[in-house]
PDB file of C-alpha atoms in Angstrom:
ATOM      1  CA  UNK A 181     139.532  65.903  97.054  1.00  0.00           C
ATOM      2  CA  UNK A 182     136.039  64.457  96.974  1.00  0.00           C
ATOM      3  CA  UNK A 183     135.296  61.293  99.127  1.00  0.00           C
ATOM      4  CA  UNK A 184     133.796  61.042 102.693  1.00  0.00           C
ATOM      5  CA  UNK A 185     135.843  58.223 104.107  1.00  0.00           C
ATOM      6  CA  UNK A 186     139.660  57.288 102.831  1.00  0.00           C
ATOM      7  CA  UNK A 187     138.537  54.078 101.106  1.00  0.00           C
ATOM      8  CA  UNK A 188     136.445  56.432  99.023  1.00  0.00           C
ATOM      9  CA  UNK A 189     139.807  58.598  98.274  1.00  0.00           C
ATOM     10  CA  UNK A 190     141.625  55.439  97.313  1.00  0.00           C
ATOM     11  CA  UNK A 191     139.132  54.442  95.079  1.00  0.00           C
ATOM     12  CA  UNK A 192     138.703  57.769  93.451  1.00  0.00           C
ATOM     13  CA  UNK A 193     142.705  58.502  93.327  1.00  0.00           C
ATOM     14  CA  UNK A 194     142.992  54.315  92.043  1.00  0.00           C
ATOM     15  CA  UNK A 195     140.166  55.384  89.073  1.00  0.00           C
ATOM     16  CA  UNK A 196     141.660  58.725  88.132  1.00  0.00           C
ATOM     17  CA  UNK A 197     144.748  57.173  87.429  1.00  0.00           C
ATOM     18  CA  UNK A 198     142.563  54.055  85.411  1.00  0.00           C
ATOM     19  CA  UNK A 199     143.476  51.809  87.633  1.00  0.00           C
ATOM     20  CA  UNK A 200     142.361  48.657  88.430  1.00  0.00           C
ATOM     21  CA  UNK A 201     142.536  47.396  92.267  1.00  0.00           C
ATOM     22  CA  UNK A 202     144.975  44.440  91.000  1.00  0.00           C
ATOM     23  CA  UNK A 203     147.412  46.981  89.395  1.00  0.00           C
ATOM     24  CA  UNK A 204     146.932  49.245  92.325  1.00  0.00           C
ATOM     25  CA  UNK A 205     147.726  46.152  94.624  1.00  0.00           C
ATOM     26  CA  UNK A 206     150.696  45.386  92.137  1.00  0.00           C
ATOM     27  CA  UNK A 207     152.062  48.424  92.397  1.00  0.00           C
ATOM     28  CA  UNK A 208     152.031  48.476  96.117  1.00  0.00           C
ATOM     29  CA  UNK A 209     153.411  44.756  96.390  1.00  0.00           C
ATOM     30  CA  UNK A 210     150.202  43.721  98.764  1.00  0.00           C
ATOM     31  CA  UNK A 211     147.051  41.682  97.508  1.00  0.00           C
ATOM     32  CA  UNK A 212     144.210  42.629  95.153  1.00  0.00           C
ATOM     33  CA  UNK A 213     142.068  41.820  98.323  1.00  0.00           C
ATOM     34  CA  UNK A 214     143.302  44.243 100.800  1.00  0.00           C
ATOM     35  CA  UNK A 215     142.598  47.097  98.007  1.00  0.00           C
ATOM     36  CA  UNK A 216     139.283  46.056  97.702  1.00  0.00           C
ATOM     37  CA  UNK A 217     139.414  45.777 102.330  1.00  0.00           C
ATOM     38  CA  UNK A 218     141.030  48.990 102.159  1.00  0.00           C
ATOM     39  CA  UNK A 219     138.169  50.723  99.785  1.00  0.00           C
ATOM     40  CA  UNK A 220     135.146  49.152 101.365  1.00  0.00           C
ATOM     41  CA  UNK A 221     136.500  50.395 104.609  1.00  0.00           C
ATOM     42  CA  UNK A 222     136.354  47.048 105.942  1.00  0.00           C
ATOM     43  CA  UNK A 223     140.275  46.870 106.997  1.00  0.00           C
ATOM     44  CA  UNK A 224     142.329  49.788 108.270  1.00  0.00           C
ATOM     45  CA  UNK A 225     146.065  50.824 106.893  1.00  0.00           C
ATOM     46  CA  UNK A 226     148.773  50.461 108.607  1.00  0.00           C
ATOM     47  CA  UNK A 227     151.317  53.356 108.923  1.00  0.00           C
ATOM     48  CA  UNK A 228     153.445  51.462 106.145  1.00  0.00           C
ATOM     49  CA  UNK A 229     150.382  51.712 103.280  1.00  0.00           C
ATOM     50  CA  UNK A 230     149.296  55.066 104.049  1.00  0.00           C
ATOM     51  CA  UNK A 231     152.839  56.094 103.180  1.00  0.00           C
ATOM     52  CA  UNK A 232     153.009  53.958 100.230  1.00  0.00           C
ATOM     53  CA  UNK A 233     149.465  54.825  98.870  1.00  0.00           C
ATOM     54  CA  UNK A 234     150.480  58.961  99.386  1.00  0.00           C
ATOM     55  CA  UNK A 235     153.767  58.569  98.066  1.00  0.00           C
ATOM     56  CA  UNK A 236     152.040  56.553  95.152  1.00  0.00           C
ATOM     57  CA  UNK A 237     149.093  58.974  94.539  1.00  0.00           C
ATOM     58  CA  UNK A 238     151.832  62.207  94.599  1.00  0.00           C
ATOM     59  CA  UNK A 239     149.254  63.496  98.142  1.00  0.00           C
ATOM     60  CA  UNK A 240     150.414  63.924 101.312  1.00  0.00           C
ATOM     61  CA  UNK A 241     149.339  61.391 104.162  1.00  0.00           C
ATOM     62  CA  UNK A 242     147.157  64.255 105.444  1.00  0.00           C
ATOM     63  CA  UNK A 243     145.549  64.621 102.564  1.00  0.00           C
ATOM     64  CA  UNK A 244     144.659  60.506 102.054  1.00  0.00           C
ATOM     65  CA  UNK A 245     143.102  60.445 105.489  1.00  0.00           C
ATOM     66  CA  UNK A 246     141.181  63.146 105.423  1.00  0.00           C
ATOM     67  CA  UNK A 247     140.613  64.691 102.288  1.00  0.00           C
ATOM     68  CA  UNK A 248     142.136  68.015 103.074  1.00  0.00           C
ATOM     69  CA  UNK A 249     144.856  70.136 100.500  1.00  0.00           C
ATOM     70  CA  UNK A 250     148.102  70.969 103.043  1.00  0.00           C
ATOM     71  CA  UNK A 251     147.519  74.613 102.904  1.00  0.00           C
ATOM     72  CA  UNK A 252     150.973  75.634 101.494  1.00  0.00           C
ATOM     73  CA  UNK A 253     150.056  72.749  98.364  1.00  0.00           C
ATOM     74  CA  UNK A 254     148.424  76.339  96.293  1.00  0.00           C
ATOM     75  CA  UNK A 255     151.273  78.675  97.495  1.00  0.00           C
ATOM     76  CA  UNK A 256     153.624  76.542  96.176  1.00  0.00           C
ATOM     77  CA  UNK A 257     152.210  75.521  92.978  1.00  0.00           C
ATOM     78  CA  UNK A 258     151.673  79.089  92.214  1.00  0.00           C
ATOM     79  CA  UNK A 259     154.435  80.621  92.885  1.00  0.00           C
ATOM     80  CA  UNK A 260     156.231  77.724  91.178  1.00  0.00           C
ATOM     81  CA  UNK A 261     157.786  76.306  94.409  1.00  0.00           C
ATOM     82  CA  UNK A 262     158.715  72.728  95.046  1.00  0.00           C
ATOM     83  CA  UNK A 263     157.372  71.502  98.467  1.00  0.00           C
ATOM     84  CA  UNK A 264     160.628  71.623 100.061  1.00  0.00           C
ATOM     85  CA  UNK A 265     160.304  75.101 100.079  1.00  0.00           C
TER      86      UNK A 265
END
């Protein structure tokens, strides 16, 4: 995933999807304000929103904070494996 910092991720996972930051912040049940905080890196997530915001954008936490693929995500997508496996 490109992006240096995870308010870059966010914003780059929020676009890919065509997102604005007031349907992201919809979606999430928190304000349009703390998307834009949490993109310009100027306000941190709690435990709570890094969940949501994974959960949300089908990545793992790990992968939100800092930018790097579980290394089991390609086994599992090809060999056709769900991630419980």
């Amino acid at each position: 995933m490109d992006g240096n910092n995870i308010g870059e991720r966010i914003k780059i996972l929020r676009e890919c999807r065509g997102l604005t930051q007031s349907e992201l912040a919809k979606a999430l049940n928190v304000k349009r304000e703390t998307v834009t905080h949490w993109e310009k890196g100027t306000r941190d997530l709690k435990t709570e929103s890094t969940i949501a915001l994974a959960s949300f954008f089908g990545v793992s936490c790990d992968e939100l904070l800092t930018g790097n693929k579980p290394e089991h995500a390609c086994q599992t997508s090809e060999l056709g494996l769900s991630s419980e496996s």
